Tab-separated table of C-alpha atoms and ligand atoms in Angstrom:
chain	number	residue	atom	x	y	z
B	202	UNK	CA	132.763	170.935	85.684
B	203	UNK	CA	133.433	167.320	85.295
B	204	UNK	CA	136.751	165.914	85.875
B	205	UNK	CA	138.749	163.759	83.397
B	206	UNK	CA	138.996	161.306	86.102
B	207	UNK	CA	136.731	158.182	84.442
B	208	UNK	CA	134.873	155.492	86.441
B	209	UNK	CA	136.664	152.074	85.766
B	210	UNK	CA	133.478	150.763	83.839
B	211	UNK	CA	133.833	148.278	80.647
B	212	UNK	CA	130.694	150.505	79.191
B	213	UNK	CA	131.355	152.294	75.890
B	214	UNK	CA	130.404	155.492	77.138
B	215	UNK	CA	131.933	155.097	81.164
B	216	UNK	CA	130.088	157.421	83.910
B	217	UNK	CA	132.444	159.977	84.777
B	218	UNK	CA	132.741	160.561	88.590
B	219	UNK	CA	131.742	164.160	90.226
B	220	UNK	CA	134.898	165.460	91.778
B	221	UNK	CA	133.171	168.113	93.907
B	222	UNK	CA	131.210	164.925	95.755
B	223	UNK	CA	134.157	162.627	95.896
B	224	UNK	CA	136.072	165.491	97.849
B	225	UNK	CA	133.463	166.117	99.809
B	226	UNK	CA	133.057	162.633	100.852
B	227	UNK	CA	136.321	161.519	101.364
B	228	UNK	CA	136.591	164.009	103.833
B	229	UNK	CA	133.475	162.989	105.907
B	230	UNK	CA	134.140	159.465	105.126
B	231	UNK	CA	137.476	158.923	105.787
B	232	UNK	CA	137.177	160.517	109.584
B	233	UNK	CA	133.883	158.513	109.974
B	234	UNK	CA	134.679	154.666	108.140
B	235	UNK	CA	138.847	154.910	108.738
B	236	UNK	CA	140.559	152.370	106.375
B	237	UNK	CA	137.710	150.797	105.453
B	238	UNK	CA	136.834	153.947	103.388
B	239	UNK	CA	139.384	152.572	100.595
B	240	UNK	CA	137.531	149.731	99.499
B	241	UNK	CA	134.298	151.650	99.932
B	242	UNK	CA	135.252	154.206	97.558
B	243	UNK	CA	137.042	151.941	95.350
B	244	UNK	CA	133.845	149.680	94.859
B	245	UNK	CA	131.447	152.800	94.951
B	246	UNK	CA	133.785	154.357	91.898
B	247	UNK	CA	134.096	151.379	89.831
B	248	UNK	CA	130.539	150.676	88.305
B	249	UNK	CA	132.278	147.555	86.419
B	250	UNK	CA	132.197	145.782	89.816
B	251	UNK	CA	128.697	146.941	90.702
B	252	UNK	CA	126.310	144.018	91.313
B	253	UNK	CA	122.758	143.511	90.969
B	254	UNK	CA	119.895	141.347	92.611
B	255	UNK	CA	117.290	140.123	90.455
B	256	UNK	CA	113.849	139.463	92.972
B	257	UNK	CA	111.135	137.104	90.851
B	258	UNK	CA	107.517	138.267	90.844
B	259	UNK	CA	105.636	135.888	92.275
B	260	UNK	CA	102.422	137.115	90.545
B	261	UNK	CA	103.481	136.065	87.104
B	262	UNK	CA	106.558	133.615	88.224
B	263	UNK	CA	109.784	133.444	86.466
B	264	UNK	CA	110.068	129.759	85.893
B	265	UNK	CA	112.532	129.535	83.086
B	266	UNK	CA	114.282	132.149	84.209
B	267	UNK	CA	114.663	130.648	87.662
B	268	UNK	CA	116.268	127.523	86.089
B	269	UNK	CA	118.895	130.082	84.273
B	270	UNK	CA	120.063	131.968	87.006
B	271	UNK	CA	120.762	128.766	88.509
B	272	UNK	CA	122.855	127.888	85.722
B	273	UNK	CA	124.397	130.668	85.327
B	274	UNK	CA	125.566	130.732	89.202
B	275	UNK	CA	123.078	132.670	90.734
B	276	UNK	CA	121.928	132.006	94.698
B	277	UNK	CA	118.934	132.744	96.669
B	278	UNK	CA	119.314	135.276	99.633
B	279	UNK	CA	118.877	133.867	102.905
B	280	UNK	CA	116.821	130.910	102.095
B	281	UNK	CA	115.715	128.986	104.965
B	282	UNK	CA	118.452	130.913	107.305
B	283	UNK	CA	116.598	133.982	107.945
B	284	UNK	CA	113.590	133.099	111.052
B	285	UNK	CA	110.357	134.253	109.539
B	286	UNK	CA	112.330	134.728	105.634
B	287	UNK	CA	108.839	135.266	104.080
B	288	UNK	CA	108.862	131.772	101.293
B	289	UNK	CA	107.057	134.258	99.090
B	290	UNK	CA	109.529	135.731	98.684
B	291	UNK	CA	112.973	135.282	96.081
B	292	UNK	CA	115.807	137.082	95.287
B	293	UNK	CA	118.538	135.612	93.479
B	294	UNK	CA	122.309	137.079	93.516
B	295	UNK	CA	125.971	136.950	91.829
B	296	UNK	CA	128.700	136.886	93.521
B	297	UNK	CA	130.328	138.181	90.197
B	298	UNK	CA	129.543	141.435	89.177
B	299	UNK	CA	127.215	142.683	86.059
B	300	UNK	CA	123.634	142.473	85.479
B	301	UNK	CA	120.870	140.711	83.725
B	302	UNK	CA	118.920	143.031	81.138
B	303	UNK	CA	115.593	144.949	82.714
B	304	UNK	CA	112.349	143.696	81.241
B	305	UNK	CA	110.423	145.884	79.017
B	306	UNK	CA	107.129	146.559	79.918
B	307	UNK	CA	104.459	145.066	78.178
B	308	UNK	CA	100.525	146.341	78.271
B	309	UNK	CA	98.466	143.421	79.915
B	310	UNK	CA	101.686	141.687	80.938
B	311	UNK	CA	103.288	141.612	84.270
B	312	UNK	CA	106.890	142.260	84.959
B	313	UNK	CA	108.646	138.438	85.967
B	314	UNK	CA	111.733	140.653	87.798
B	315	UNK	CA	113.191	143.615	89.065
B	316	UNK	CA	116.390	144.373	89.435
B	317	UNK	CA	117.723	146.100	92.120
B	318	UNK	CA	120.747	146.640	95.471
B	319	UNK	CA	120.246	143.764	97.324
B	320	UNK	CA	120.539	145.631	100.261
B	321	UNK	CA	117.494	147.263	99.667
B	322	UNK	CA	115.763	143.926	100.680
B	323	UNK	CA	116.629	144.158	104.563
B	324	UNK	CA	114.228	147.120	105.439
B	325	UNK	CA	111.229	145.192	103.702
B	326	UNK	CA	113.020	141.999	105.834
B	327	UNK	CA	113.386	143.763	109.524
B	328	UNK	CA	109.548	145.078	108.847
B	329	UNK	CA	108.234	141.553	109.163
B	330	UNK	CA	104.970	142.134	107.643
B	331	UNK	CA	102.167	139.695	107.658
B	332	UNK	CA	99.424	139.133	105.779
B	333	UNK	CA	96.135	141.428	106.634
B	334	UNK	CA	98.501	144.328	108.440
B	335	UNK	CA	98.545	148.118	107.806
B	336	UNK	CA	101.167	149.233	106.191
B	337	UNK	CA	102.122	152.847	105.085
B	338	UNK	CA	105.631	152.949	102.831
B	339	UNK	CA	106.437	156.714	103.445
B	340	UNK	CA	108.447	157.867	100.494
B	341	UNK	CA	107.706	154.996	97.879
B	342	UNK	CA	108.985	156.394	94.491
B	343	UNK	CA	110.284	154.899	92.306
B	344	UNK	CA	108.201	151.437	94.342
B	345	UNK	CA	111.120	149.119	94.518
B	346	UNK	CA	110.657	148.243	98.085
B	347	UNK	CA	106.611	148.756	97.942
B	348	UNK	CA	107.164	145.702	95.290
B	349	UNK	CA	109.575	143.898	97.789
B	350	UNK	CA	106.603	144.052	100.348
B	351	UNK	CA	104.237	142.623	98.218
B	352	UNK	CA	106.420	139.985	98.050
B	353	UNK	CA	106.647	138.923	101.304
B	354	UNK	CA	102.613	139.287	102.371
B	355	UNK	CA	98.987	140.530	101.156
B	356	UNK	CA	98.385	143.336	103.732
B	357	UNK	CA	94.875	144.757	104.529
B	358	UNK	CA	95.564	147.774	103.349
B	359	UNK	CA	98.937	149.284	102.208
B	360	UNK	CA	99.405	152.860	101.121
B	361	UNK	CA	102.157	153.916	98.888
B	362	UNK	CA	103.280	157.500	99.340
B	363	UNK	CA	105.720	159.565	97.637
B	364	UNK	CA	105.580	164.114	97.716
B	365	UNK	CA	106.959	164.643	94.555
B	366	UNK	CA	104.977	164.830	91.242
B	367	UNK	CA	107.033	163.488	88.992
B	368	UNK	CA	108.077	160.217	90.829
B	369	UNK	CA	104.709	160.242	91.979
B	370	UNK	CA	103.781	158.801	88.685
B	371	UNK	CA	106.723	156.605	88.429
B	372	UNK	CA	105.662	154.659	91.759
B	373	UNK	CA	102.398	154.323	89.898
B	374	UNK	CA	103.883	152.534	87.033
B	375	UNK	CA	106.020	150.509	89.229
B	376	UNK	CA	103.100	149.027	90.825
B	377	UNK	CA	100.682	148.848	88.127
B	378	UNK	CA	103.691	146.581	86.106
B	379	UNK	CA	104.170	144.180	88.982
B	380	UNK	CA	100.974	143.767	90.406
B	381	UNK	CA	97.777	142.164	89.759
B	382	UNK	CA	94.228	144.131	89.573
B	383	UNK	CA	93.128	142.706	92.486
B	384	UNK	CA	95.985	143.444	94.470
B	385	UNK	CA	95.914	146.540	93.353
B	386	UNK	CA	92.556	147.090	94.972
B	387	UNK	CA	94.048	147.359	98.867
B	388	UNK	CA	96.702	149.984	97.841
B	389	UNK	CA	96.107	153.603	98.024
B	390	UNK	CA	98.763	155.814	96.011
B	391	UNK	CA	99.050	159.061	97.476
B	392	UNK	CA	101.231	161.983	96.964
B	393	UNK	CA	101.182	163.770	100.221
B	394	UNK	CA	103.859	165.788	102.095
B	395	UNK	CA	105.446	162.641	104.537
B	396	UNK	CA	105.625	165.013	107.217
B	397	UNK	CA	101.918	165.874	107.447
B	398	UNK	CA	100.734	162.144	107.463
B	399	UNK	CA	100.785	161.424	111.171
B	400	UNK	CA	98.210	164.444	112.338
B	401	UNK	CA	96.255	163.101	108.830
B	402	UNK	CA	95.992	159.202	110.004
B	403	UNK	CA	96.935	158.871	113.829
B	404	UNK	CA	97.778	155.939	114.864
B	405	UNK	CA	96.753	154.101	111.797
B	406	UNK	CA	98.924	151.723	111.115
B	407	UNK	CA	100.962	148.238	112.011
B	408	UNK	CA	104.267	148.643	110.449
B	409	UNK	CA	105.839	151.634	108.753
B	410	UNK	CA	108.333	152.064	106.292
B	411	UNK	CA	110.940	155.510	106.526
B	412	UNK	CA	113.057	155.017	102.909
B	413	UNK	CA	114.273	158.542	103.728
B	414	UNK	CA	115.497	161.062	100.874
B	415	UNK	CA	118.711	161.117	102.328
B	416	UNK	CA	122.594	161.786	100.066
B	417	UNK	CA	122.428	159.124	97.966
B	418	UNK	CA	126.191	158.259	97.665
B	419	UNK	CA	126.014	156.265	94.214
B	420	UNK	CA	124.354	158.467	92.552
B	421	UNK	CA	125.585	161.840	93.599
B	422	UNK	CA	129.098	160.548	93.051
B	423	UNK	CA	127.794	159.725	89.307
B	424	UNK	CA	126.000	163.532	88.716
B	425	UNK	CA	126.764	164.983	85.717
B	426	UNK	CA	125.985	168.647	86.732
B	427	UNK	CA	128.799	170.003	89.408
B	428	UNK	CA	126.784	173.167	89.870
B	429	UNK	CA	124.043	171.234	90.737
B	430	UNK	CA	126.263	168.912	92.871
B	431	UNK	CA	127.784	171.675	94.847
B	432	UNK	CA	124.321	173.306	95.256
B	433	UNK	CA	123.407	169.650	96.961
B	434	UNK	CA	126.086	168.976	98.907
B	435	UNK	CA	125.704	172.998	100.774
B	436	UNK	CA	121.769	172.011	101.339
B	437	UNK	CA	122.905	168.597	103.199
B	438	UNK	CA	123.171	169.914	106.177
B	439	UNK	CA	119.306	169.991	106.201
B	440	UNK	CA	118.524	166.308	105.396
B	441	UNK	CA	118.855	165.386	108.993
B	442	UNK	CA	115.425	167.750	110.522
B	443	UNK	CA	113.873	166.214	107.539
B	444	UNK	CA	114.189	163.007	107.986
B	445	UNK	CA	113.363	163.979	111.906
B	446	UNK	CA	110.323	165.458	111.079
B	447	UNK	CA	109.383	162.399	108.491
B	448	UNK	CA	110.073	159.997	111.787
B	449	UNK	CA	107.901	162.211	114.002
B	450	UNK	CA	105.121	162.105	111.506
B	451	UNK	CA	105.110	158.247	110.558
B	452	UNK	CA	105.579	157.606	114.461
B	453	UNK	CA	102.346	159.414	115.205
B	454	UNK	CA	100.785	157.483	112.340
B	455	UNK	CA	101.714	154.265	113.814
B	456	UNK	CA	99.684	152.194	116.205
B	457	UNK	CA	100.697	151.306	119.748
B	458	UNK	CA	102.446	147.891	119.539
B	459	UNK	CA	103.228	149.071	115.753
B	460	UNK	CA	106.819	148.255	113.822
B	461	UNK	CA	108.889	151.304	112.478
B	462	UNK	CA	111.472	150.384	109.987
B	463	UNK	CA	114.069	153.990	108.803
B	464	UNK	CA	116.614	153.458	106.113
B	465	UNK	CA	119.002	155.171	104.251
B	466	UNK	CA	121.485	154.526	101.080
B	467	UNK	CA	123.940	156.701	102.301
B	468	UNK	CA	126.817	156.205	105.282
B	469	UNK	CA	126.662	159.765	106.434
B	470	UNK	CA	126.089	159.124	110.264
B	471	UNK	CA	124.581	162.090	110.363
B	472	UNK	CA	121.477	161.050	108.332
B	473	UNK	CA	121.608	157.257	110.159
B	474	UNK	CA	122.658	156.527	113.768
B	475	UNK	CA	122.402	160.498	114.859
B	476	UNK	CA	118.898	160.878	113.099
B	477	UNK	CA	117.784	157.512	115.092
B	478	UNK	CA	119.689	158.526	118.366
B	479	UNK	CA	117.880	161.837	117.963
B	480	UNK	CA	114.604	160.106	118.101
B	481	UNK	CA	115.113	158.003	120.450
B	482	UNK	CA	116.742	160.686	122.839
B	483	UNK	CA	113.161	162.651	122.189
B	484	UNK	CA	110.510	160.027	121.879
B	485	UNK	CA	110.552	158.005	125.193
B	486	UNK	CA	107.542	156.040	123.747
B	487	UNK	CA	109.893	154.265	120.892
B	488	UNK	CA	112.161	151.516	121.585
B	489	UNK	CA	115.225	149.998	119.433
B	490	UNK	CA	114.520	146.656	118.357
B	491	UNK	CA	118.231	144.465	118.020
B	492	UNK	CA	118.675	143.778	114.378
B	493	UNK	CA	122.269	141.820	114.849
B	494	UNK	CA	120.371	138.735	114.059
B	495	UNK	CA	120.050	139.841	110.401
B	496	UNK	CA	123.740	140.991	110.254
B	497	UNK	CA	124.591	137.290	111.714
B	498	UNK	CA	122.574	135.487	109.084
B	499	UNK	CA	123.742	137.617	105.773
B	500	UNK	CA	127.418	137.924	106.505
B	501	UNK	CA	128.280	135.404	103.706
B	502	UNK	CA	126.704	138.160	101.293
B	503	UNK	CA	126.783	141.404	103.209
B	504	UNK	CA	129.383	143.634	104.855
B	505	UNK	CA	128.597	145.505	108.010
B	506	UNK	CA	130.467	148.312	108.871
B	507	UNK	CA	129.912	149.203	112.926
B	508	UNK	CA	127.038	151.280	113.815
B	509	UNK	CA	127.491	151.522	117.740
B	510	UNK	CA	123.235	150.756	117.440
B	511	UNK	CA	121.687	147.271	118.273
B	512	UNK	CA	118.917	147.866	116.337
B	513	UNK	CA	120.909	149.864	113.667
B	514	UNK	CA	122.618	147.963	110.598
B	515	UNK	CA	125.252	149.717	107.687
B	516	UNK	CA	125.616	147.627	104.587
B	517	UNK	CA	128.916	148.736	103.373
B	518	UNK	CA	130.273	147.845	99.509
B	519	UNK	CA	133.400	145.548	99.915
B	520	UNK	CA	134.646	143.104	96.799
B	521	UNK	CA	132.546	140.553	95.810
B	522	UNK	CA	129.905	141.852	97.760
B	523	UNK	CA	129.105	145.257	96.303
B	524	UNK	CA	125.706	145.819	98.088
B	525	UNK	CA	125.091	149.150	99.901
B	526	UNK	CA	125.019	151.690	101.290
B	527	UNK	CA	122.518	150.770	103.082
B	528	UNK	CA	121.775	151.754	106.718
B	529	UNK	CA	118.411	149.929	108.640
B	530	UNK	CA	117.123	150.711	112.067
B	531	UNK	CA	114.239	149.113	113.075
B	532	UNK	CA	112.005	150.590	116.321
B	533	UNK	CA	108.835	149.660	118.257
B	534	UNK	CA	106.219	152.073	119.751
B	535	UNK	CA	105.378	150.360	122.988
B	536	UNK	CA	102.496	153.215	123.949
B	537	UNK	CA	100.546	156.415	122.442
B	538	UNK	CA	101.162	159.656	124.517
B	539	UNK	CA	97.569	160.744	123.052
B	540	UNK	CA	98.828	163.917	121.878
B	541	UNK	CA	97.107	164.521	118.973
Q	1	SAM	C1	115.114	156.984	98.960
Q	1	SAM	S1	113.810	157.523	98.001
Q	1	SAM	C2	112.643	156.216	98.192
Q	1	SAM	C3	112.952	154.953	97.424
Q	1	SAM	C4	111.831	153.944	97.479
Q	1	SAM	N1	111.463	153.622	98.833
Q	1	SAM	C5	112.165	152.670	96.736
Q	1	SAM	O1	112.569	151.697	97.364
Q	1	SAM	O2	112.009	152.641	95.503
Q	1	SAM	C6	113.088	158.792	98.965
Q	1	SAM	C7	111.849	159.394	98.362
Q	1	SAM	O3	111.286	160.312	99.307
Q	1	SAM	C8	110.627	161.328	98.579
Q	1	SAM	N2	110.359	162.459	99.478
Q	1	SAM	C9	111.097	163.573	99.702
Q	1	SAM	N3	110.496	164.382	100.581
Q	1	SAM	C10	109.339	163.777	100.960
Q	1	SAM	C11	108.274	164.116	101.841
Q	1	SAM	N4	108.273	165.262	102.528
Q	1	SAM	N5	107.249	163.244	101.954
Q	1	SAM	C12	107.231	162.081	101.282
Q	1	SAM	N6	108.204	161.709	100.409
Q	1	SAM	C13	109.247	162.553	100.258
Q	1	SAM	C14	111.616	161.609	97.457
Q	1	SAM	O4	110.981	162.296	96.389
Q	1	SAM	C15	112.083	160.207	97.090
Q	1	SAM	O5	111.315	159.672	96.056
């Protein structure tokens, strides 16, 4: 059942938030965030204050566009701050909230933008990839951050995975609307179970990408279905093992030397520092890579909540600055163990 309670949105028609979730959350969250929970769940229940990021494509570039967002306010993330901020790559950002329309898609015509959390844009960033790497992006679908990627490099080979069917083919449009033939070429969609990939393709790859199903806190706070959103919120308990056993397969897929990046859009610390700590605690062959230096350079547009983790970041949404949840940890394999 839906409650009466409304989501401060100016929209005709306003989202109406889930009561069962927001219960359910505001008891995990206000033991794990303290006061800072308030203005958490304020932002996260007020879609009127919700911001969004608009990255440029650079293979059919924005131009006029580029010029308007300028007018109209807009900045770039990070520019020139960041060390090794890939040039290739622009997003622009609002520090008021609302959105730009999305672009229809038009046969033979690239997308110029996508729109998107601009917090999604720090796993791509902490993965560093160069041009003529490996890369494997784990659980692609719907492609946002597979499209961030291509943004920042051409990789020797990238491979776009996502298990289930139906967003299967929506990662497939995704990438066929932003990117050229060509490109196209060195990625391999596939639609395999995540946790089968590292005995398929050991130590395969230079970086790796863990977007992790995980409780997405916007949108379960936002579902319209409370039978469905109890059902969820009992089977949450099991997230955790799989996003352990999606680790333990992409670390087996990556090479010795090789960059894994795990993220999250929730702030359950049970699917973020615990799942990490977990791995670490059990994998002596992976090592946490400190991340602070992003958290340093983004403050002006990002909030950090603490994660207790140098190589763990928590974008938290805060006024003005409505990015997030977003939780990044970024880890190296320094050997193989040669088990498989
Ligand atoms: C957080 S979403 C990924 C979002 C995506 N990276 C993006 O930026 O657009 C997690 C995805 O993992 C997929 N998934 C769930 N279980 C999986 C598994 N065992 N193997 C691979 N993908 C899985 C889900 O269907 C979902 O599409």
């Amino acid at each position: 059942m839906l409650t009466p309670l409304k989501a401060k949105s100016e929209g005709k028609l306003a989202k109406q938030i889930c009561k069962v979730v927001l219960d359910h959350f505001e008891k995990q969250y206000s033991k794990e965030l303290g006061d800072t929970w308030n203005t958490v769940r304020e932002i996260l229940t007020s879609p009127s204050c919700w911001q969004y990021a608009v990255l440029l494509n650079r293979f059919n570039y924005p131009f006029e566009l580029e010029k308007d967002l300028h007018l109209k306010g807009y900045h770039t993330l990070f520019q020139e701050s960041l060390p090794n901020y890939p040039k290739s790559m622009k997003c622009y950002l609002s520090r008021t909230p609302g959105r730009i329309p999305s672009e229809r898609h038009q046969v033979g015509n690239l997308k110029k933008y996508y729109l998107l959390n601009a917090a999604s844009l720090l796993p791509v960033l902490a993965l560093e990839l160069r041009d003529g790497e490996k890369v494997l992006d784990l659980c692609a679908a719907p492609g946002g951050k597979s499209i961030a990627l291509l943004q920042c490099a051409c990789p020797g080979y990238l491979q776009c995975n996502e298990y289930d069917s139906l967003r299967f083919r929506w990662l497939r449009q995704t990438l066929e609307s932003f990117i050229p033939q060509p490109l196209i070429n060195v990625i391999k969609v596939s639609e395999l179970d995540g946790r089968k990939m590292g005995d398929a393709q050991p130590e395969m790859f230079d970086k790796m990408l863990v977007d992790a199903p995980c409780s997405n806190d916007r949108s379960w706070l936002f579902s319209s279905d409370s039978q469905k959103a109890s059902c969820r919120i009992s089977q949450r308990r099991k997230l955790p093992l799989l996003q352990i056993e999606l680790l333990r397969s992409a670390i087996k897929a990556l090479r010795p030397g090789g960059i894994l990046v795990y993220s999250t859009c929730t702030l359950s610390k049970a699917e973020n520092q615990d799942v990490i700590s977990e791995i670490l605690n059990s994998h002596s062959n992976m090592m946490p890579v400190d991340i602070k230096g992003i958290a340093r350079t983004c403050s002006q547009d990002f909030t950090f909540a603490p994660t207790g983790q140098e190589c763990g970041l928590l974008v938290i949404p805060d006024k003005g600055k409505a990015w997030g949840p977003m939780y990044v940890a970024k880890l190296k394999k320094s050997w193989s163990t040669g088990k498989w």
